[in-house]
Amino acid sequence: METGTSRVKRGMAEMQKGGVIMDVMNAEQAKIAEAAGAVAVMALERVPSDIRAAGGVARMADPTIVEEVIKVVSIPVMAKARIGHYVEAKVLESLGVDYLDESEVLTPADEVFHINKHEFTVPFVCGAKDLGEALRRINEGASMIRTKGEPGTGNIVEAVRHMRYINSQIRKVTNLSLDELYNEAKILGVSYELLLEVHQLGKLPVVNFAAGGVATPADAALMMHLGADGVFVGSGIFKSDNPEKFARAIVEATTHFTDYKLIAEVSKNLGAPMKGIDIATLTPAERMSERGR
Amino acid sequence: MRIGVLALQGAVTEHIVSIEKTGAQGLPIKRVEQLEEVEGLIIPGGESTTIGKLMRKYGFIEAIREFAGQGKPIFGTCAGMIVLAKHIAGGEPGHLELMDITVARNAFGRQRESFECDLEVKGIAEPVRAVFIRAPLINEVGPDVDVLTIYKDEIVTARQGNLLVSSFHPELTDDYRLHQYFADMVEDSIAANQ
């Protein structure tokens, strides 16, 4: 019997496909998310839009919140550790968290090195905005990739850009000859073996979710249309007027992302979504997606 | 021969790839009408609470019960096994309540306790590689249930007539013998109906 194998870790992400993973800040929100049909919850102290508003250093959540959430739901519980913060990740693993997010939403603890994720029994998800980042994270042991998007903005434009860019890069790699692949690996700064795998599979070797700026059911469906395997919704749900209804609507729109009548139906009378931020008004320092390469 | 994979949430494509290795055609099923196009159905792994909710929402509970009532085979893996079970331990209400088993959810623990190992399955010659992910197991079986695999005194694969269930994920390996076993069940049911 073997635990923590690559197949067990990547397989866990496969089981989340077609689903919605929701940010929650306490037990009550976790129960709402589970009842709405979330496939997992991300236990946080603050959602990204509040992290933006608060400023300062954002760190791993208080273990009390994580434990509280683990206690009340039967679906998997995820939590975020800072980029490069091995100890935060080990602490969260010790609490029984099912999946770790080494996340640019928190203030990075290391500006050069990410966590060696092979040393963990639980799987990791990491953000990426291009194929090079995605493959470097997979090389470090990530079992799931998500777009970085621009968290806490309620603006889908960056997630769209990242998903489109990664997919266009994959299409290019698929068409390269084997000798061209060596040079492409050098340009992207990734291992030749991993790039060869992408060339052969025509996709990433792990699940790829959309994240960062999903604010409406139609946003979630758009990301599925662009090829996402599933969706993370951060600030969108519990910053909306009616979180319960909103969460159910996002779940349905993700499952039936080509059924536009259904999306119209679930989008009715949802109340105001989060207000959102025009990305162009953010300074480079305010852009979370620039963190971790 | 066409075999559907319930595509509300979960590892749908992996099952389609595995079932197509047996020579059958695999079809994702998103709407109840599509059940008419297939002779067998796989309910994949995923989150059973999510899949159960969406099944209720879109009328799949009645439709799949009717499908099973016509003698058409159904194969549930992990979450699929939970939604097929008559009883869920701990008092949670069941979903399809078709198979005379009681299942315990997340019976091996959290993700850090998830594992893979080799297991003997009755009716398959050599052991299969079994991948368990936050897996359920079967606590009790009714008199009509045939136990196919026992792992550390626990039942993890079973069959009752046209229903087949496994705690683990055969779709996560290249070994498609359990899918072949199911495809044979579908073939037998087609022959019996002619």
mmCIF file of C-alpha atoms in Angstrom, chain B residues 17-193:
data_model
loop_
_atom_site.group_PDB
_atom_site.id
_atom_site.type_symbol
_atom_site.label_atom_id
_atom_site.label_comp_id
_atom_site.label_asym_id
_atom_site.label_seq_id
_atom_site.Cartn_x
_atom_site.Cartn_y
_atom_site.Cartn_z
ATOM 1 C CA VAL B 17 -11.076 6.487 -22.502
ATOM 2 C CA SER B 18 -11.168 3.243 -20.459
ATOM 3 C CA ILE B 19 -14.515 2.032 -21.803
ATOM 4 C CA GLU B 20 -13.457 2.747 -25.389
ATOM 5 C CA LYS B 21 -10.466 0.427 -24.901
ATOM 6 C CA THR B 22 -13.000 -2.406 -24.607
ATOM 7 C CA GLY B 23 -14.290 -1.569 -28.098
ATOM 8 C CA ALA B 24 -17.525 0.040 -26.837
ATOM 9 C CA GLN B 25 -18.436 3.630 -27.640
ATOM 10 C CA GLY B 26 -18.410 6.010 -24.651
ATOM 11 C CA LEU B 27 -20.857 8.914 -24.431
ATOM 12 C CA PRO B 28 -20.998 11.690 -21.821
ATOM 13 C CA ILE B 29 -24.551 11.962 -20.438
ATOM 14 C CA LYS B 30 -25.659 15.426 -19.334
ATOM 15 C CA ARG B 31 -29.419 15.231 -19.925
ATOM 16 C CA VAL B 32 -31.912 12.466 -19.049
ATOM 17 C CA GLU B 33 -33.044 12.024 -22.687
ATOM 18 C CA GLN B 34 -29.526 10.885 -23.564
ATOM 19 C CA LEU B 35 -30.018 7.736 -21.463
ATOM 20 C CA GLU B 36 -32.100 6.357 -24.333
ATOM 21 C CA GLU B 37 -28.997 6.334 -26.526
ATOM 22 C CA VAL B 38 -26.965 3.974 -24.320
ATOM 23 C CA GLU B 39 -27.153 0.337 -23.208
ATOM 24 C CA GLY B 40 -25.090 0.733 -20.023
ATOM 25 C CA LEU B 41 -24.182 3.584 -17.665
ATOM 26 C CA ILE B 42 -21.114 4.465 -15.609
ATOM 27 C CA ILE B 43 -21.480 6.822 -12.650
ATOM 28 C CA PRO B 44 -17.977 8.205 -12.143
ATOM 29 C CA GLY B 45 -15.952 9.321 -9.167
ATOM 30 C CA GLY B 46 -16.279 12.932 -8.076
ATOM 31 C CA GLU B 47 -18.001 14.496 -5.093
ATOM 32 C CA SER B 48 -21.046 12.429 -4.217
ATOM 33 C CA THR B 49 -22.856 15.362 -2.580
ATOM 34 C CA THR B 50 -22.426 17.456 -5.748
ATOM 35 C CA ILE B 51 -23.364 14.632 -8.128
ATOM 36 C CA GLY B 52 -26.363 13.666 -5.949
ATOM 37 C CA LYS B 53 -27.651 17.240 -5.875
ATOM 38 C CA LEU B 54 -27.348 17.722 -9.625
ATOM 39 C CA MET B 55 -28.990 14.316 -10.263
ATOM 40 C CA ARG B 56 -31.994 15.417 -8.224
ATOM 41 C CA LYS B 57 -32.120 18.812 -9.865
ATOM 42 C CA TYR B 58 -32.217 17.423 -13.424
ATOM 43 C CA GLY B 59 -34.497 14.413 -12.920
ATOM 44 C CA PHE B 60 -31.801 11.734 -13.055
ATOM 45 C CA ILE B 61 -33.003 9.916 -9.926
ATOM 46 C CA GLU B 62 -36.209 8.638 -11.546
ATOM 47 C CA ALA B 63 -34.610 8.258 -14.994
ATOM 48 C CA ILE B 64 -31.725 6.105 -13.756
ATOM 49 C CA ARG B 65 -34.036 3.985 -11.585
ATOM 50 C CA GLU B 66 -36.087 3.304 -14.679
ATOM 51 C CA PHE B 67 -32.905 2.542 -16.665
ATOM 52 C CA ALA B 68 -31.863 -0.002 -14.019
ATOM 53 C CA GLY B 69 -35.422 -1.389 -13.920
ATOM 54 C CA GLN B 70 -35.103 -2.284 -17.594
ATOM 55 C CA GLY B 71 -32.180 -4.531 -16.620
ATOM 56 C CA LYS B 72 -29.563 -2.207 -18.107
ATOM 57 C CA PRO B 73 -26.218 -2.396 -16.282
ATOM 58 C CA ILE B 74 -24.803 0.429 -14.147
ATOM 59 C CA PHE B 75 -21.225 0.678 -12.864
ATOM 60 C CA GLY B 76 -20.512 3.103 -10.004
ATOM 61 C CA THR B 77 -16.967 3.979 -8.930
ATOM 62 C CA CYS B 78 -16.250 5.772 -5.640
ATOM 63 C CA ALA B 79 -18.866 8.589 -5.593
ATOM 64 C CA GLY B 80 -20.835 6.468 -8.108
ATOM 65 C CA MET B 81 -20.935 3.651 -5.555
ATOM 66 C CA ILE B 82 -22.255 6.042 -2.895
ATOM 67 C CA VAL B 83 -25.101 7.313 -5.083
ATOM 68 C CA LEU B 84 -26.108 3.734 -6.018
ATOM 69 C CA ALA B 85 -26.238 2.506 -2.405
ATOM 70 C CA LYS B 86 -29.528 1.904 -0.608
ATOM 71 C CA HIS B 87 -28.063 3.175 2.661
ATOM 72 C CA ILE B 88 -25.326 5.602 3.643
ATOM 73 C CA ALA B 89 -23.839 5.060 7.104
ATOM 74 C CA GLY B 90 -24.347 7.924 9.537
ATOM 75 C CA GLY B 91 -27.927 8.628 8.580
ATOM 76 C CA GLU B 92 -27.313 10.760 5.473
ATOM 77 C CA PRO B 93 -30.186 10.146 3.007
ATOM 78 C CA GLY B 94 -29.408 7.916 0.010
ATOM 79 C CA HIS B 95 -29.606 8.997 -3.631
ATOM 80 C CA LEU B 96 -30.601 6.321 -6.165
ATOM 81 C CA GLU B 97 -31.041 3.681 -3.425
ATOM 82 C CA LEU B 98 -30.767 0.899 -6.003
ATOM 83 C CA MET B 99 -28.190 -1.490 -4.591
ATOM 84 C CA ASP B 100 -28.680 -3.397 -1.364
ATOM 85 C CA ILE B 101 -25.512 -2.166 0.350
ATOM 86 C CA THR B 102 -24.630 0.234 3.161
ATOM 87 C CA VAL B 103 -21.641 2.431 2.380
ATOM 88 C CA ALA B 104 -19.452 4.547 4.625
ATOM 89 C CA ARG B 105 -18.151 7.745 3.035
ATOM 90 C CA ASN B 106 -14.497 8.822 3.360
ATOM 91 C CA ALA B 107 -14.026 5.529 5.173
ATOM 92 C CA PHE B 108 -10.240 5.435 4.940
ATOM 93 C CA GLY B 109 -9.788 9.029 6.182
ATOM 94 C CA ARG B 110 -8.742 12.254 4.528
ATOM 95 C CA GLN B 111 -6.702 12.785 1.352
ATOM 96 C CA ARG B 112 -3.389 12.127 3.161
ATOM 97 C CA GLU B 113 -4.660 8.577 3.831
ATOM 98 C CA SER B 114 -5.557 7.992 0.158
ATOM 99 C CA PHE B 115 -3.481 5.178 -1.392
ATOM 100 C CA GLU B 116 -2.963 2.664 -4.180
ATOM 101 C CA CYS B 117 -2.346 -1.079 -3.957
ATOM 102 C CA ASP B 118 -2.810 -4.376 -5.826
ATOM 103 C CA LEU B 119 -6.090 -6.213 -5.274
ATOM 104 C CA GLU B 120 -7.675 -9.486 -6.341
ATOM 105 C CA VAL B 121 -11.088 -9.085 -7.970
ATOM 106 C CA LYS B 122 -13.261 -12.202 -8.263
ATOM 107 C CA GLY B 123 -13.761 -12.913 -11.974
ATOM 108 C CA ILE B 124 -10.521 -11.189 -13.059
ATOM 109 C CA ALA B 125 -7.458 -13.431 -13.387
ATOM 110 C CA GLU B 126 -4.553 -11.266 -12.146
ATOM 111 C CA PRO B 127 -4.647 -8.534 -9.443
ATOM 112 C CA VAL B 128 -5.633 -5.010 -10.499
ATOM 113 C CA ARG B 129 -3.943 -1.771 -9.401
ATOM 114 C CA ALA B 130 -6.525 -0.060 -7.222
ATOM 115 C CA VAL B 131 -6.381 3.702 -6.579
ATOM 116 C CA PHE B 132 -8.362 4.800 -3.501
ATOM 117 C CA ILE B 133 -9.075 8.534 -3.164
ATOM 118 C CA ARG B 134 -11.001 9.622 -0.067
ATOM 119 C CA ALA B 135 -12.757 6.385 -0.822
ATOM 120 C CA PRO B 136 -15.934 4.867 0.593
ATOM 121 C CA LEU B 137 -16.309 1.216 1.539
ATOM 122 C CA ILE B 138 -19.191 -1.197 1.928
ATOM 123 C CA ASN B 139 -20.200 -1.947 5.530
ATOM 124 C CA GLU B 140 -23.081 -4.302 4.856
ATOM 125 C CA VAL B 141 -24.463 -6.214 1.898
ATOM 126 C CA GLY B 142 -27.882 -7.757 1.271
ATOM 127 C CA PRO B 143 -28.370 -11.464 0.366
ATOM 128 C CA ASP B 144 -28.363 -10.818 -3.415
ATOM 129 C CA VAL B 145 -25.028 -9.045 -3.428
ATOM 130 C CA ASP B 146 -21.940 -10.874 -4.657
ATOM 131 C CA VAL B 147 -18.756 -9.624 -2.965
ATOM 132 C CA LEU B 148 -15.918 -9.390 -5.523
ATOM 133 C CA THR B 149 -13.080 -7.870 -3.487
ATOM 134 C CA ILE B 150 -12.174 -7.698 0.158
ATOM 135 C CA TYR B 151 -9.358 -5.412 1.280
ATOM 136 C CA LYS B 152 -8.278 -5.699 4.938
ATOM 137 C CA ASP B 153 -11.626 -7.257 5.928
ATOM 138 C CA GLU B 154 -13.583 -4.534 4.111
ATOM 139 C CA ILE B 155 -15.705 -4.926 0.984
ATOM 140 C CA VAL B 156 -14.506 -2.677 -1.845
ATOM 141 C CA THR B 157 -15.980 -4.263 -5.009
ATOM 142 C CA ALA B 158 -19.388 -5.890 -5.340
ATOM 143 C CA ARG B 159 -22.083 -6.852 -7.807
ATOM 144 C CA GLN B 160 -25.836 -7.274 -7.549
ATOM 145 C CA GLY B 161 -27.334 -8.467 -10.827
ATOM 146 C CA ASN B 162 -26.938 -5.592 -13.292
ATOM 147 C CA LEU B 163 -25.224 -3.305 -10.756
ATOM 148 C CA LEU B 164 -21.446 -3.166 -10.245
ATOM 149 C CA VAL B 165 -19.615 -0.965 -7.743
ATOM 150 C CA SER B 166 -16.029 -0.294 -6.686
ATOM 151 C CA SER B 167 -14.556 1.911 -3.946
ATOM 152 C CA PHE B 168 -11.472 2.541 -6.062
ATOM 153 C CA HIS B 169 -10.843 4.155 -9.444
ATOM 154 C CA PRO B 170 -10.093 1.707 -12.278
ATOM 155 C CA GLU B 171 -10.313 4.675 -14.700
ATOM 156 C CA LEU B 172 -7.119 6.191 -13.258
ATOM 157 C CA THR B 173 -4.938 3.332 -14.525
ATOM 158 C CA ASP B 174 -4.263 1.952 -18.012
ATOM 159 C CA ASP B 175 -5.705 -1.389 -16.907
ATOM 160 C CA TYR B 176 -9.198 -1.654 -18.354
ATOM 161 C CA ARG B 177 -10.106 -5.174 -17.182
ATOM 162 C CA LEU B 178 -12.781 -3.977 -14.760
ATOM 163 C CA HIS B 179 -14.278 -1.917 -17.583
ATOM 164 C CA GLN B 180 -14.105 -5.049 -19.744
ATOM 165 C CA TYR B 181 -15.954 -6.923 -16.993
ATOM 166 C CA PHE B 182 -18.651 -4.234 -17.101
ATOM 167 C CA ALA B 183 -18.757 -4.163 -20.918
ATOM 168 C CA ASP B 184 -19.373 -7.947 -20.781
ATOM 169 C CA MET B 185 -22.284 -7.323 -18.383
ATOM 170 C CA VAL B 186 -23.736 -4.841 -20.893
ATOM 171 C CA GLU B 187 -23.268 -7.297 -23.747
ATOM 172 C CA ASP B 188 -25.033 -10.048 -21.759
ATOM 173 C CA SER B 189 -27.946 -7.732 -20.970
ATOM 174 C CA ILE B 190 -28.339 -6.815 -24.651
ATOM 175 C CA ALA B 191 -28.320 -10.508 -25.589
ATOM 176 C CA ALA B 192 -30.872 -11.299 -22.850
ATOM 177 C CA ASN B 193 -33.220 -8.582 -24.145
#
